[in-house]
Coordinates of C-alpha atoms and ligand atoms in Angstrom, one line a residue:
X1 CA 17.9 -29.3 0.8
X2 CA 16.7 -26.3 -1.4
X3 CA 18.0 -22.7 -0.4
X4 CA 15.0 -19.9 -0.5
X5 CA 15.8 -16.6 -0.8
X6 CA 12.8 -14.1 0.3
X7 CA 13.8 -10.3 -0.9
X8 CA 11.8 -7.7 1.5
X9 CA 10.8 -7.7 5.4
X10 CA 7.5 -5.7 4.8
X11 CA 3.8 -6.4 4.9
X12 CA 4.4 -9.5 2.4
X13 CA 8.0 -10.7 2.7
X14 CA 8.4 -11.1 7.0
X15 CA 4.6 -13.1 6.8
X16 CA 5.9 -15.1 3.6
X17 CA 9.0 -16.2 5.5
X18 CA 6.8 -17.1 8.2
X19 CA 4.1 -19.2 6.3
X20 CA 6.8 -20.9 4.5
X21 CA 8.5 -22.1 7.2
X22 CA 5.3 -23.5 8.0
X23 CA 4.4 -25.2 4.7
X24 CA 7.7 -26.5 4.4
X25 CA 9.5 -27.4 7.4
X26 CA 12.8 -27.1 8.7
X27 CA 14.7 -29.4 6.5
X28 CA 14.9 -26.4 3.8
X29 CA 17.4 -23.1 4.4
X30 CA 14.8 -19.8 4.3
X31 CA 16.9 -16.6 4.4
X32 CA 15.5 -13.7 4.0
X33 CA 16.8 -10.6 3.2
X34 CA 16.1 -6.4 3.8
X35 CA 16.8 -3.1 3.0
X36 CA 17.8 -1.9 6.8
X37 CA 16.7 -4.1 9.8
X38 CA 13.3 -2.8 10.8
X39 CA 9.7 -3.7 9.9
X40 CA 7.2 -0.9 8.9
X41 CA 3.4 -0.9 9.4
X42 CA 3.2 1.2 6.0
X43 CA -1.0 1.3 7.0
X44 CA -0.5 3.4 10.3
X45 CA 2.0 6.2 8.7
X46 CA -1.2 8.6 7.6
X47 CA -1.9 8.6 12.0
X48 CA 2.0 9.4 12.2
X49 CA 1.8 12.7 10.1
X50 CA -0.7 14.0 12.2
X51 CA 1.3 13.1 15.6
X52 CA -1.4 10.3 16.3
X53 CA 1.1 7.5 16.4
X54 CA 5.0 7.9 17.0
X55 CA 7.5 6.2 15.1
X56 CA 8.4 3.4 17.2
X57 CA 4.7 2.8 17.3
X58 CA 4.7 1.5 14.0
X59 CA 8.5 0.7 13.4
X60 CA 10.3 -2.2 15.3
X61 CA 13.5 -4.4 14.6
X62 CA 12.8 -7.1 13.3
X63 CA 16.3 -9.1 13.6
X64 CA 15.2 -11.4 16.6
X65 CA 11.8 -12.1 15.6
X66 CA 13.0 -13.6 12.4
X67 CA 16.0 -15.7 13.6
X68 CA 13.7 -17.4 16.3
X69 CA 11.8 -18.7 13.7
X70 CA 14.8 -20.4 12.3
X71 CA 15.0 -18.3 9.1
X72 CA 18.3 -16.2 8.8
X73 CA 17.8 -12.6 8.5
X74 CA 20.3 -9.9 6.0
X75 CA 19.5 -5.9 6.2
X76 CA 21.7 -5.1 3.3
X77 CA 19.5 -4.6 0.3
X78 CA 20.2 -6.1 -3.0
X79 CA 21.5 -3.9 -5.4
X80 CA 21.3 -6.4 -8.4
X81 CA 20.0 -9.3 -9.6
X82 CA 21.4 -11.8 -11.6
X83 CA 18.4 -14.5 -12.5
X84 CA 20.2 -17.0 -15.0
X85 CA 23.1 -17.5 -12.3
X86 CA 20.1 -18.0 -9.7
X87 CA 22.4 -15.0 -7.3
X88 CA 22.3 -11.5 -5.9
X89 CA 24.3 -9.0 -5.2
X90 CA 24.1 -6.9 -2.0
X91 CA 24.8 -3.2 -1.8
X92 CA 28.3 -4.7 0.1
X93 CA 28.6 -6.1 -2.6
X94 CA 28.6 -9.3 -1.2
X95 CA 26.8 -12.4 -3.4
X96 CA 24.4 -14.6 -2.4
X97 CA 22.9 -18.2 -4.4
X98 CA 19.9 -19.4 -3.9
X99 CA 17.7 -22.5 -5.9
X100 CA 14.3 -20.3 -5.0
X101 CA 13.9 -16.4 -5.2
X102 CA 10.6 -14.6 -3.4
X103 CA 10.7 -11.3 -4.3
X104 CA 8.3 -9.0 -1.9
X105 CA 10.1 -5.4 -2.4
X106 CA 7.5 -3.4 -2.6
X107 CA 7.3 -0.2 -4.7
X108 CA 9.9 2.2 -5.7
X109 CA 8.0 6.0 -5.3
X110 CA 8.3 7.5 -8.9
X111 CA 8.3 11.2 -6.7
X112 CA 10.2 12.0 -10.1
X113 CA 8.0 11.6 -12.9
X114 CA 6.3 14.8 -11.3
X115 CA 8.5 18.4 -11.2
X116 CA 9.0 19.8 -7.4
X117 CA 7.2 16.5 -6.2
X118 CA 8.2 14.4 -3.0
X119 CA 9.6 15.2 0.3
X120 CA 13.0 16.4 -1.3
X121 CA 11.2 18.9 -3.0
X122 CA 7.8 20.8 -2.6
X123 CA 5.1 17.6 -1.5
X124 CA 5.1 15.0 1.1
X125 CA 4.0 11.4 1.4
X126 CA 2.8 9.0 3.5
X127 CA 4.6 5.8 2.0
X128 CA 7.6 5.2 4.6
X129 CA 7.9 6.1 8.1
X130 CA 10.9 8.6 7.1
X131 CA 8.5 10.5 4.6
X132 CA 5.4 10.3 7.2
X133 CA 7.6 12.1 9.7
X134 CA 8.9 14.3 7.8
X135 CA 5.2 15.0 7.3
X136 CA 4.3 15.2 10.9
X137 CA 6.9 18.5 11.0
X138 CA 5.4 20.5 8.7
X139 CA 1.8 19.1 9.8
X140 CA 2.6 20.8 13.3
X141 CA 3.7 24.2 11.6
X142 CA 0.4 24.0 9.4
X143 CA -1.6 23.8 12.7
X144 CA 0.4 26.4 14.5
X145 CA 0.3 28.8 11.7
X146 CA -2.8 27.9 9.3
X147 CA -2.8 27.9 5.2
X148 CA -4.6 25.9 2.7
X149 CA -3.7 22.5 2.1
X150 CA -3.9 20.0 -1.1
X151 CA -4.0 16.3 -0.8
X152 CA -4.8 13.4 -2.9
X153 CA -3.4 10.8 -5.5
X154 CA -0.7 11.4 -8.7
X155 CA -1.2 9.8 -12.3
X156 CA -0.2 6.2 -12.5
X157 CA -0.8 5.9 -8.8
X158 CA -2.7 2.8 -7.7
X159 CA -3.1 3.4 -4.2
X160 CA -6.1 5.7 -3.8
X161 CA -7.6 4.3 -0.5
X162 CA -4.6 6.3 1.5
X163 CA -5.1 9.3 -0.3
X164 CA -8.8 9.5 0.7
X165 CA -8.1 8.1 4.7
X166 CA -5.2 10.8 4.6
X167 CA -7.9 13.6 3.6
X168 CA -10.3 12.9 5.9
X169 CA -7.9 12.5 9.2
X170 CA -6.6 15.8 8.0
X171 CA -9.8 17.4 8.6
X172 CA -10.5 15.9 11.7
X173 CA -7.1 16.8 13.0
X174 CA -7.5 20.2 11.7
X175 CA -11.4 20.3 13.4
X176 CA -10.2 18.6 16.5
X177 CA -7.5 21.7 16.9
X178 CA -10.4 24.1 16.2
X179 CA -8.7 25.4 12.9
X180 CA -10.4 23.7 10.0
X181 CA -11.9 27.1 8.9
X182 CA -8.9 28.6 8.4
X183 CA -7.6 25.5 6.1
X184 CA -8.8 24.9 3.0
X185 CA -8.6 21.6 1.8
X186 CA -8.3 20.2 -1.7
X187 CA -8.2 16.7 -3.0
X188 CA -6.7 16.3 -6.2
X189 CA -6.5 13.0 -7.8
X190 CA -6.5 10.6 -10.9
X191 CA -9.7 8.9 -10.7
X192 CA -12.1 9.7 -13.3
X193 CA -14.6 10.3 -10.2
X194 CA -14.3 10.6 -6.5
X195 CA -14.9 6.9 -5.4
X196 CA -13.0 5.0 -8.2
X197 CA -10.2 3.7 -6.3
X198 CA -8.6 2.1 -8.9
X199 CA -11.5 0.1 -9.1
X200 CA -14.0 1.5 -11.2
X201 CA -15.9 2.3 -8.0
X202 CA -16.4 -0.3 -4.7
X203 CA -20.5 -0.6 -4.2
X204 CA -21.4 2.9 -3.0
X205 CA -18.3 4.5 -2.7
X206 CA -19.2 7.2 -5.6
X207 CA -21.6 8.5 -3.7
X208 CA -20.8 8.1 0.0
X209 CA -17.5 9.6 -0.6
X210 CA -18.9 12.5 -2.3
X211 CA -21.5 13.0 0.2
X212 CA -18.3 12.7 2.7
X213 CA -16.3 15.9 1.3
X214 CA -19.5 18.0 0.8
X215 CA -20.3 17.0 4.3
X216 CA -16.7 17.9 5.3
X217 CA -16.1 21.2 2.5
X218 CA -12.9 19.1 0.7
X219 CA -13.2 20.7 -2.8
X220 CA -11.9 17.8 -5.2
X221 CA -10.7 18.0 -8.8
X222 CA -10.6 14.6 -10.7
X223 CA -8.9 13.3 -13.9
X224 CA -6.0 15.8 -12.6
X225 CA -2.4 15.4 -14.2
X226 CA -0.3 17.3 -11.8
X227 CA 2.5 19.3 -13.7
X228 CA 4.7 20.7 -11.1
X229 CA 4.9 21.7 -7.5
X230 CA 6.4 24.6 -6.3
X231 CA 6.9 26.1 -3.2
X232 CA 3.3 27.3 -2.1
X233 CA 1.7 26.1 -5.6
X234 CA 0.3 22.9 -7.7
X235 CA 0.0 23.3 -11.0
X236 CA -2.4 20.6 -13.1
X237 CA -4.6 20.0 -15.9
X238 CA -8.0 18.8 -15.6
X239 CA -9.1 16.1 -18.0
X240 CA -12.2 15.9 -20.0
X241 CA -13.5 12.4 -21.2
X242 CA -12.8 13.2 -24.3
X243 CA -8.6 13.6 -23.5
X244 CA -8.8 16.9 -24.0
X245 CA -7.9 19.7 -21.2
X246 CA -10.8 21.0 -19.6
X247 CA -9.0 23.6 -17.4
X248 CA -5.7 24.0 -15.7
X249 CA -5.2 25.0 -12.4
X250 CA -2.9 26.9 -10.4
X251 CA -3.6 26.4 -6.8
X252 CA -2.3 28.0 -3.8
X253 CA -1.1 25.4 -1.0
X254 CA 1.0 25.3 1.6
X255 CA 1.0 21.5 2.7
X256 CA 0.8 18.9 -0.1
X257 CA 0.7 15.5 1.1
X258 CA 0.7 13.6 -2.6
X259 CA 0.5 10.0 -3.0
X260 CA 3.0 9.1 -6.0
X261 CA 2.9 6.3 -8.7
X262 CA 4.5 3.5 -8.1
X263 CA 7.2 1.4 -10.2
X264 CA 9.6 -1.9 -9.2
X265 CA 12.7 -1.2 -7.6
X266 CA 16.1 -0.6 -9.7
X267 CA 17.6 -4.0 -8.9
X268 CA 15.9 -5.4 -11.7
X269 CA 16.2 -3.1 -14.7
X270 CA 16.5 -4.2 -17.9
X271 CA 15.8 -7.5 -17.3
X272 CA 14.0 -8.6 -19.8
X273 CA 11.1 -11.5 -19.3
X274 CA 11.4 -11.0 -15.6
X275 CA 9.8 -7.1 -15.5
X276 CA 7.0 -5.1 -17.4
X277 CA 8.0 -1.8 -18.4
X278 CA 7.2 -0.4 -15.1
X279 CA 9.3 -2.6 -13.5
X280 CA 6.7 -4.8 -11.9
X281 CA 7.3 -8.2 -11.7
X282 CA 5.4 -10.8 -14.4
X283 CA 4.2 -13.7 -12.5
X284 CA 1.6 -16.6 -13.7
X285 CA -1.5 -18.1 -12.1
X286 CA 0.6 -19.2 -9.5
X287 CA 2.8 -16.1 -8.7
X288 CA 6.3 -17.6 -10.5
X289 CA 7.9 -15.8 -13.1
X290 CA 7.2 -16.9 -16.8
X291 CA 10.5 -16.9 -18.0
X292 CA 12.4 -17.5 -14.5
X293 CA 10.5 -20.1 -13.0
X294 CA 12.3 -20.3 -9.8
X295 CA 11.6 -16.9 -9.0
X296 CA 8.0 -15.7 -7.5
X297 CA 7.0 -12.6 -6.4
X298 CA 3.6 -10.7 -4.1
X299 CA 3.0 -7.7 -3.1
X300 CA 2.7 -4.3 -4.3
X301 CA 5.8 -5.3 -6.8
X302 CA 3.6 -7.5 -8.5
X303 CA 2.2 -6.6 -12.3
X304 CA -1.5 -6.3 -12.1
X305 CA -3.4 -4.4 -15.0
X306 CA -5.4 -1.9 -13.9
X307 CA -9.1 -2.7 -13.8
X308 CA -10.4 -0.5 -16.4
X309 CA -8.4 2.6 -18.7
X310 CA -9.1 5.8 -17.4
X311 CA -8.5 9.4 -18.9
X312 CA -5.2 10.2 -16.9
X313 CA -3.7 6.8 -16.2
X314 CA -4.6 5.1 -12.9
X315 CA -4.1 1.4 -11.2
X316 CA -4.8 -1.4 -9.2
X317 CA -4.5 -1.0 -6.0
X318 CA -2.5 -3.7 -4.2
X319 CA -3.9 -4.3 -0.3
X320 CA -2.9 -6.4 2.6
X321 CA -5.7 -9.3 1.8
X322 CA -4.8 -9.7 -1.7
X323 CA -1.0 -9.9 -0.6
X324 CA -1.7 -12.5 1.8
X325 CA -3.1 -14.6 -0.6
X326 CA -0.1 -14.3 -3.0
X327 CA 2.0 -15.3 0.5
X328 CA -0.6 -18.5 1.0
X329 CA 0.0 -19.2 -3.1
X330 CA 3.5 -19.5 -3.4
X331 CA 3.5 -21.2 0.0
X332 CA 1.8 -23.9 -1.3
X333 CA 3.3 -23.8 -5.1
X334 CA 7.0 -24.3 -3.3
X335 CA 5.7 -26.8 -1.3
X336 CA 4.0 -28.6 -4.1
X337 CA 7.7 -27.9 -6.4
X338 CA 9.6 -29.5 -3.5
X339 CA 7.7 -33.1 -2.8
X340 CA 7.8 -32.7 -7.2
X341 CA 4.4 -32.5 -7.6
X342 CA 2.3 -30.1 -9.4
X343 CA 1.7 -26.5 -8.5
X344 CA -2.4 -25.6 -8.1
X345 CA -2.8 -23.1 -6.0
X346 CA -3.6 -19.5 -7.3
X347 CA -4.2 -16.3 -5.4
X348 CA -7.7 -14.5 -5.1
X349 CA -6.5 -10.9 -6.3
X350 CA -9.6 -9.7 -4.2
X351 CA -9.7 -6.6 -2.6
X352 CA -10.6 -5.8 0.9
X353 CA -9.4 -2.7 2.6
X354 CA -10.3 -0.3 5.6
X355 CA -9.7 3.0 5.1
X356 CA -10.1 5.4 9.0
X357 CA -11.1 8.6 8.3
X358 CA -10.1 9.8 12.3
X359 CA -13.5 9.4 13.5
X360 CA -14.8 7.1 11.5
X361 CA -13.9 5.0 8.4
X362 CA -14.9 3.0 5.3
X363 CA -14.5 -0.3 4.7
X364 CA -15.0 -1.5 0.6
X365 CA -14.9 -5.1 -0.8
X366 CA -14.2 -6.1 -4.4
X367 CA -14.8 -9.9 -5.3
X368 CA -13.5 -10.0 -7.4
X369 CA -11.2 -7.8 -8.6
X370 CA -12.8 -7.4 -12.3
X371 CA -16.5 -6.5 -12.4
X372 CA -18.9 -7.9 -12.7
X373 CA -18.2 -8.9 -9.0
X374 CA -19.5 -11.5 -6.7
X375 CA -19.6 -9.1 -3.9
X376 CA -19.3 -5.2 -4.5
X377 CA -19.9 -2.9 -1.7
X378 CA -18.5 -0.2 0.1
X379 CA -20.0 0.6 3.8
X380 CA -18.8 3.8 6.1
X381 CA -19.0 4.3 10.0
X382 CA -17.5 4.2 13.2
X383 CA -16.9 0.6 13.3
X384 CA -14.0 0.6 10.7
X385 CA -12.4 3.6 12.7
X386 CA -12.2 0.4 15.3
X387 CA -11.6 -2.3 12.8
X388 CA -7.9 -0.2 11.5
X389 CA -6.8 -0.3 15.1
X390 CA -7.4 -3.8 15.7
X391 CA -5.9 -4.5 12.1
X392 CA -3.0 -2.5 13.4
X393 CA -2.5 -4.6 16.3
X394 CA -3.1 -8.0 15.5
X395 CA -0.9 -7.9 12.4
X396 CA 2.2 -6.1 14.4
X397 CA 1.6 -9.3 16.7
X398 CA 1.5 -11.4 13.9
X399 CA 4.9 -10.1 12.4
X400 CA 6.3 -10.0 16.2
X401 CA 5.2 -13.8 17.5
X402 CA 5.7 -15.8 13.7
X403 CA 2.3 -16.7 13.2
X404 CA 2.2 -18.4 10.0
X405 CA -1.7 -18.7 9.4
X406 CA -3.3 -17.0 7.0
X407 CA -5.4 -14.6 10.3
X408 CA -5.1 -11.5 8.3
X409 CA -8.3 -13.0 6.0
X410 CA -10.2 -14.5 9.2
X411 CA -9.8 -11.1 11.3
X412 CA -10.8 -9.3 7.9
X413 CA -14.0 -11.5 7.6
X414 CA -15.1 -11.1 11.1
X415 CA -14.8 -7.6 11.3
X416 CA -16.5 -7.4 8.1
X417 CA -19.3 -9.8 9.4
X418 CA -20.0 -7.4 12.8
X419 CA -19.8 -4.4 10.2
X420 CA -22.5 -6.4 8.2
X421 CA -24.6 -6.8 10.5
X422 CA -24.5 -3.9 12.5
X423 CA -25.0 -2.0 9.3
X424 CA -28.2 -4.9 8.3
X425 CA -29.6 -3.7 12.0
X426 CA -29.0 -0.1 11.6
X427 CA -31.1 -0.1 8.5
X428 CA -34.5 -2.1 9.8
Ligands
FAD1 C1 0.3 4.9 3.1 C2 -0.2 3.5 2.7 C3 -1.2 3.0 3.5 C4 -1.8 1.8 3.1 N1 -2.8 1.3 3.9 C5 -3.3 0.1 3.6 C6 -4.4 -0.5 4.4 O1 -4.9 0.2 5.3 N2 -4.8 -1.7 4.1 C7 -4.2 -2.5 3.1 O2 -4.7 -3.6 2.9 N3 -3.3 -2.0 2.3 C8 -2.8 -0.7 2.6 N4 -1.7 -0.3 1.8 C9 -1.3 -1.0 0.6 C10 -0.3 -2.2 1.0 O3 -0.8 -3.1 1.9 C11 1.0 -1.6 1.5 O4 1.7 -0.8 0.6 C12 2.0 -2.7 1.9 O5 3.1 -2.2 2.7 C13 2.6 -3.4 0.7 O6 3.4 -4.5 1.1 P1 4.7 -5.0 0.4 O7 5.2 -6.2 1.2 O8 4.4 -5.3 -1.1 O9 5.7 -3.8 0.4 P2 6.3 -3.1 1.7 O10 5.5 -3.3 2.9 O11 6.6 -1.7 1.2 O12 7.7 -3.9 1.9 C14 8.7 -3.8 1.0 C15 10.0 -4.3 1.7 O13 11.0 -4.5 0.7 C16 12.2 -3.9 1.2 N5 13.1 -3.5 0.1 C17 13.0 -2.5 -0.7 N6 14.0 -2.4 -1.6 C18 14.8 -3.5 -1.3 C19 16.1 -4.0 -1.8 N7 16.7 -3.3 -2.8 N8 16.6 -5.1 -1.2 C20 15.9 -5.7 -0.2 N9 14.8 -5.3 0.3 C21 14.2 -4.2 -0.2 C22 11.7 -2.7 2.0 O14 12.7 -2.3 3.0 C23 10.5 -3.4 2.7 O15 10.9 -4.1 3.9 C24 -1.2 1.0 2.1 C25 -0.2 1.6 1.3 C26 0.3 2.8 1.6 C27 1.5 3.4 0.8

């Protein structure tokens, strides 16, 4: 009997625990384990800093869920990680074996690489249910007392798609309260262009996002370095292609909601082989680690490169149908390691996200990745508004009834199929 320990109840680690339970039966001990008992839908925070969503909307304990499915659950994080004794040890300092590791821990928020940045300081975020809150206070003073607002994406971050959806409910909260006049909105951000999403551009997204914040009067300022927040200001140079600065900027703002860059937790500093020098996990074709081949890894603390090198760095993004590949991947791999045969399957590193934008929403597909692409395109409308609530819902029921199948990438393609063809019968 092998002993697999899965690090992280979020959007990867709870659906890993559950697919490999699947894949591998109960003969095998599954334990996985948690910083704090509770499962966050990390998608739904942007609706919880405009009061659209409460927290126990999109927060639940997770503690009985788990154990029914015969997988022993821990909420006291690891603090370190010892890979060539194969154990852990928890902030209890307690110490756990194990003959498998799964690491799903998501990112660590590098709030300070920037000065002023972060919800301690001068901006907020969107990233955990504490920092979307927090948010959701000083979102209600905004409205009650309006002042101009900057949002968008740091350097180094990877996750643009937020950043955009978090803009664009912000001004349909604001219009929806009758205020957006007296709130000036600008998005500041990374990308080389509006629309580059860490991707070097999805189909149409340059130019259906710009026409989206001309529509909606967001001024934006790309190839931004942010230099320091203070109270009521954002200081940052502009980029020119060239690496030279084209202008810096001093901006007046009263609400910053800033998306950081990401790194890998502090549990596995300085271990060499195992972590790049961001602290991302190294994994192989089939998500184990080079060096430490009993330990895999998914999620957003997985190394990807970014797609292409930009003026002020940017990344990948890491999204919820790329992860559940990785889950499917290692599923199968540990399966395949078990019975001693030889691991084959690899995941997809696709991307497919919806982004709402309040009252309305854009879906984009990369296939792959890396262009040239298979498929490339990028389509906006009501529909996705629609699609990110039924996402919502199906995959909190997924994480609440142990459904092991891979539904994430069916839902995805049906709802991308009836966006297809509404949008094919909207055009004849
Ligand atoms: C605001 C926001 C919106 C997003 N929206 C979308 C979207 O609409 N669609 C999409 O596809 N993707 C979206 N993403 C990207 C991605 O899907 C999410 O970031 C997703 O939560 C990543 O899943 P994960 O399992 O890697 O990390 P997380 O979901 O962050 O889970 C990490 C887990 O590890 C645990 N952990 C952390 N440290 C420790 C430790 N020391 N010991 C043990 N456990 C630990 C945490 O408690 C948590 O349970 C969004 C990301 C953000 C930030």
């Amino acid at each position: 009997m092998a002993k697999i320990v899965i690090l992280g109840a979020g959007i990867g680690g709870i659906p890993m625990a559950y697919e490999l339970r699947q894949a591998i039966g109960e003969h095998h001990e599954i334990v996985l384990i948690s910083k704090g008992d509770k499962f966050n839908f990390v998608p739904s925070n942007p609706w919880v800093m405009v009061n659209w969503r409460q927290r126990n909307e999109v927060e639940f304990t997770v503690t009985d869920y788990i154990e029914k499915a015969g997988i022993k659950f821990i909420c006291t994080g690891v603090k370190k990680l010892n890979p060539t004794e194969n154990k852990l040890v928890l902030f209890d300092e307690s110490e756990i074996n194990y003959d498998y590791l799964i690491i799903a821990t998501g990112p660590k928020l590098a709030f300070d690489e920037i000065e002023g940045m972060g919800p301690e300081h001068y901006s907020h975020s969107v990233c955990t249910i504490d920092h979307a809150e927090k948010a959701a206070q000083a979102w209600s003073e905004l409205l009650a007392n309006p002042r101009p607002a900057i949002v968008g994406a740091a350097q180094g971050a990877s996750c643009f798609g937020p950043a955009y959806e978090t803009a664009l409910i912000m001004d349909t909260d604001l219009r929806r309260h009758g205020i957006r006049d007296q709130v000036p909105l600008v998005f500041v951000t990374s990308e080389p262009y509006l629309g580059h999403l860490g991707l070097g551009g999805v189909g149409d997204s340059i130019k259906l996002l710009e026409q989206e914040f001309i529509k909606r009067n967001i001024q934006w300022i790309c190839n931004a370095k942010i230099t320091k927040i203070k109270k009521n200001q954002l200081s940052l140079d502009e980029y020119q292609a060239d690496g030279s600065i084209k202008q810096h900027h001093e901006i007046k703002s009263n609400f910053n909601m800033i998306l950081p860059a990401f790194k890998g937790i502090d549990a596995f500093i300085g271990l060499d082989g195992l972590i790049n020098p961001r602290g991302f996990i190294l994994v192989d074709q089939h998500q184990a680690n080079p060096k430490y081949p009993n330990i895999y890894a998914l999620g957003v603390c997985v190394a990807i490169p970014p797609v292409e090198q930009t003026v002020v760095a940017t990344g990948a993004p890491k999204t919820g149908y790329m992860i559940e590949s990785m889950v499917t991947a290692i599923a199968q791999n540990l399966k395949a390691v078990l019975n001693g045969e030889a691991q084959h399957t690899q995941a997809s590193l696709n991307t497919v996200c919806f982004a709402d934008f309040g009252d309305g929403g854009a879906a984009f597909v990369a296939i792959p990745q890396f262009k040239p692409r298979q498929y490339d395109w990028f389509y906006e409308g009501k529909l996705v508004h629609y699609a990110k609530v039924a996402f919502e819902k199906y995959y909190t029921y997924k994480v609440k009834n142990g459904i092991s199948e891979p539904f994430y990438e069916k839902f995805i393609m049906n709802m991308l199929g009836i966006i297809k063809t509404h949008d094919d019968n909207e055009t004849k």
